[in-house]
């Protein structure tokens, strides 16, 4: 009996310890993401009941995505264009309708801009604190 007591205690402790584990453990539980929750707009009874119903699939005017609401709160919507910006846009004209399919075509001719442009594009991203100017002699 004395030889079996430690074995029984060890088996009992290991069984209790095995019951504590499960799936991913204590720290890998699935939790709801509190930042992904978005409030729905409250229901509003319109004062004029002769309103036309919205088109199917159209977004509700009092609602939008959280990112759109944040951009509107921060920047107040689109700003009017300056005269210079409007002039540049007018001079640029409109793009050809099939420009996206032409750009990705293998037959599109490209111009090599040189080693300097390639180095500028391939430069590592950073804030420029360690940047230095080199003047060729």
PDB file of C-alpha atoms in Angstrom, residues 17-95:
ATOM      1  CA  UNK A  17      -3.437  19.420 -14.058  1.00  0.00           C
ATOM      2  CA  UNK A  18      -4.530  18.029 -17.436  1.00  0.00           C
ATOM      3  CA  UNK A  19      -8.052  19.372 -16.818  1.00  0.00           C
ATOM      4  CA  UNK A  20      -6.655  22.926 -16.623  1.00  0.00           C
ATOM      5  CA  UNK A  21      -5.389  22.871 -20.197  1.00  0.00           C
ATOM      6  CA  UNK A  22      -7.646  23.150 -23.162  1.00  0.00           C
ATOM      7  CA  UNK A  23      -7.229  24.207 -26.761  1.00  0.00           C
ATOM      8  CA  UNK A  24      -4.896  27.178 -26.892  1.00  0.00           C
ATOM      9  CA  UNK A  25      -4.367  27.619 -23.174  1.00  0.00           C
ATOM     10  CA  UNK A  26      -5.406  30.427 -20.871  1.00  0.00           C
ATOM     11  CA  UNK A  27      -3.812  33.302 -22.793  1.00  0.00           C
ATOM     12  CA  UNK A  28      -4.902  32.297 -26.317  1.00  0.00           C
ATOM     13  CA  UNK A  29      -8.652  32.523 -25.835  1.00  0.00           C
ATOM     14  CA  UNK A  30     -10.858  33.955 -28.527  1.00  0.00           C
ATOM     15  CA  UNK A  31     -12.067  37.338 -27.323  1.00  0.00           C
ATOM     16  CA  UNK A  32     -14.335  39.838 -29.049  1.00  0.00           C
ATOM     17  CA  UNK A  33     -12.492  42.815 -30.514  1.00  0.00           C
ATOM     18  CA  UNK A  34     -13.880  45.856 -28.719  1.00  0.00           C
ATOM     19  CA  UNK A  35     -12.511  48.200 -31.403  1.00  0.00           C
ATOM     20  CA  UNK A  36     -14.363  46.401 -34.216  1.00  0.00           C
ATOM     21  CA  UNK A  37     -17.765  47.147 -32.694  1.00  0.00           C
ATOM     22  CA  UNK A  38     -19.631  49.975 -34.383  1.00  0.00           C
ATOM     23  CA  UNK A  39     -22.798  51.568 -33.166  1.00  0.00           C
ATOM     24  CA  UNK A  40     -25.789  51.541 -35.445  1.00  0.00           C
ATOM     25  CA  UNK A  41     -27.572  54.801 -36.137  1.00  0.00           C
ATOM     26  CA  UNK A  42     -30.779  55.172 -34.138  1.00  0.00           C
ATOM     27  CA  UNK A  43     -34.086  54.772 -35.889  1.00  0.00           C
ATOM     28  CA  UNK A  44     -35.520  58.122 -36.917  1.00  0.00           C
ATOM     29  CA  UNK A  45     -39.121  58.800 -37.838  1.00  0.00           C
ATOM     30  CA  UNK A  46     -39.104  61.357 -40.649  1.00  0.00           C
ATOM     31  CA  UNK A  47     -41.354  64.374 -40.123  1.00  0.00           C
ATOM     32  CA  UNK A  48     -42.537  64.284 -43.761  1.00  0.00           C
ATOM     33  CA  UNK A  49     -44.187  61.007 -44.680  1.00  0.00           C
ATOM     34  CA  UNK A  50     -44.347  61.815 -48.391  1.00  0.00           C
ATOM     35  CA  UNK A  51     -40.659  60.992 -48.831  1.00  0.00           C
ATOM     36  CA  UNK A  52     -39.668  58.707 -51.671  1.00  0.00           C
ATOM     37  CA  UNK A  53     -38.164  55.387 -50.654  1.00  0.00           C
ATOM     38  CA  UNK A  54     -34.426  55.024 -51.211  1.00  0.00           C
ATOM     39  CA  UNK A  55     -33.054  53.098 -54.152  1.00  0.00           C
ATOM     40  CA  UNK A  56     -32.307  49.420 -53.436  1.00  0.00           C
ATOM     41  CA  UNK A  57     -28.741  48.961 -52.264  1.00  0.00           C
ATOM     42  CA  UNK A  58     -28.131  52.680 -51.645  1.00  0.00           C
ATOM     43  CA  UNK A  59     -26.413  53.552 -48.349  1.00  0.00           C
ATOM     44  CA  UNK A  60     -28.425  55.253 -45.651  1.00  0.00           C
ATOM     45  CA  UNK A  61     -27.782  59.009 -45.594  1.00  0.00           C
ATOM     46  CA  UNK A  62     -27.439  59.157 -41.804  1.00  0.00           C
ATOM     47  CA  UNK A  63     -24.927  56.349 -41.741  1.00  0.00           C
ATOM     48  CA  UNK A  64     -21.487  55.554 -43.129  1.00  0.00           C
ATOM     49  CA  UNK A  65     -18.462  53.524 -42.301  1.00  0.00           C
ATOM     50  CA  UNK A  66     -16.447  54.381 -39.225  1.00  0.00           C
ATOM     51  CA  UNK A  67     -13.508  55.558 -41.320  1.00  0.00           C
ATOM     52  CA  UNK A  68     -15.721  57.922 -43.353  1.00  0.00           C
ATOM     53  CA  UNK A  69     -17.213  59.359 -40.169  1.00  0.00           C
ATOM     54  CA  UNK A  70     -13.729  59.848 -38.709  1.00  0.00           C
ATOM     55  CA  UNK A  71     -12.477  61.619 -41.853  1.00  0.00           C
ATOM     56  CA  UNK A  72     -15.509  63.903 -41.854  1.00  0.00           C
ATOM     57  CA  UNK A  73     -14.981  64.702 -38.165  1.00  0.00           C
ATOM     58  CA  UNK A  74     -11.268  65.421 -38.649  1.00  0.00           C
ATOM     59  CA  UNK A  75     -11.210  67.265 -41.951  1.00  0.00           C
ATOM     60  CA  UNK A  76     -14.784  68.398 -42.496  1.00  0.00           C
ATOM     61  CA  UNK A  77     -15.298  66.849 -45.912  1.00  0.00           C
ATOM     62  CA  UNK A  78     -13.756  67.772 -49.250  1.00  0.00           C
ATOM     63  CA  UNK A  79     -12.219  71.244 -49.525  1.00  0.00           C
ATOM     64  CA  UNK A  80     -12.879  73.435 -52.562  1.00  0.00           C
ATOM     65  CA  UNK A  81     -10.103  73.414 -55.158  1.00  0.00           C
ATOM     66  CA  UNK A  82      -7.917  76.473 -55.578  1.00  0.00           C
ATOM     67  CA  UNK A  83      -7.758  78.301 -58.914  1.00  0.00           C
ATOM     68  CA  UNK A  84      -4.264  76.941 -59.599  1.00  0.00           C
ATOM     69  CA  UNK A  85      -5.306  73.361 -58.878  1.00  0.00           C
ATOM     70  CA  UNK A  86      -8.427  73.679 -61.041  1.00  0.00           C
ATOM     71  CA  UNK A  87      -6.309  75.142 -63.852  1.00  0.00           C
ATOM     72  CA  UNK A  88      -3.826  72.251 -63.690  1.00  0.00           C
ATOM     73  CA  UNK A  89      -6.631  69.703 -63.754  1.00  0.00           C
ATOM     74  CA  UNK A  90      -8.250  71.445 -66.740  1.00  0.00           C
ATOM     75  CA  UNK A  91      -4.955  71.531 -68.656  1.00  0.00           C
ATOM     76  CA  UNK A  92      -4.269  67.860 -67.920  1.00  0.00           C
ATOM     77  CA  UNK A  93      -7.509  66.836 -69.569  1.00  0.00           C
ATOM     78  CA  UNK A  94      -9.217  63.507 -69.101  1.00  0.00           C
ATOM     79  CA  UNK A  95      -7.505  60.145 -69.280  1.00  0.00           C
TER      80      UNK A  95
END
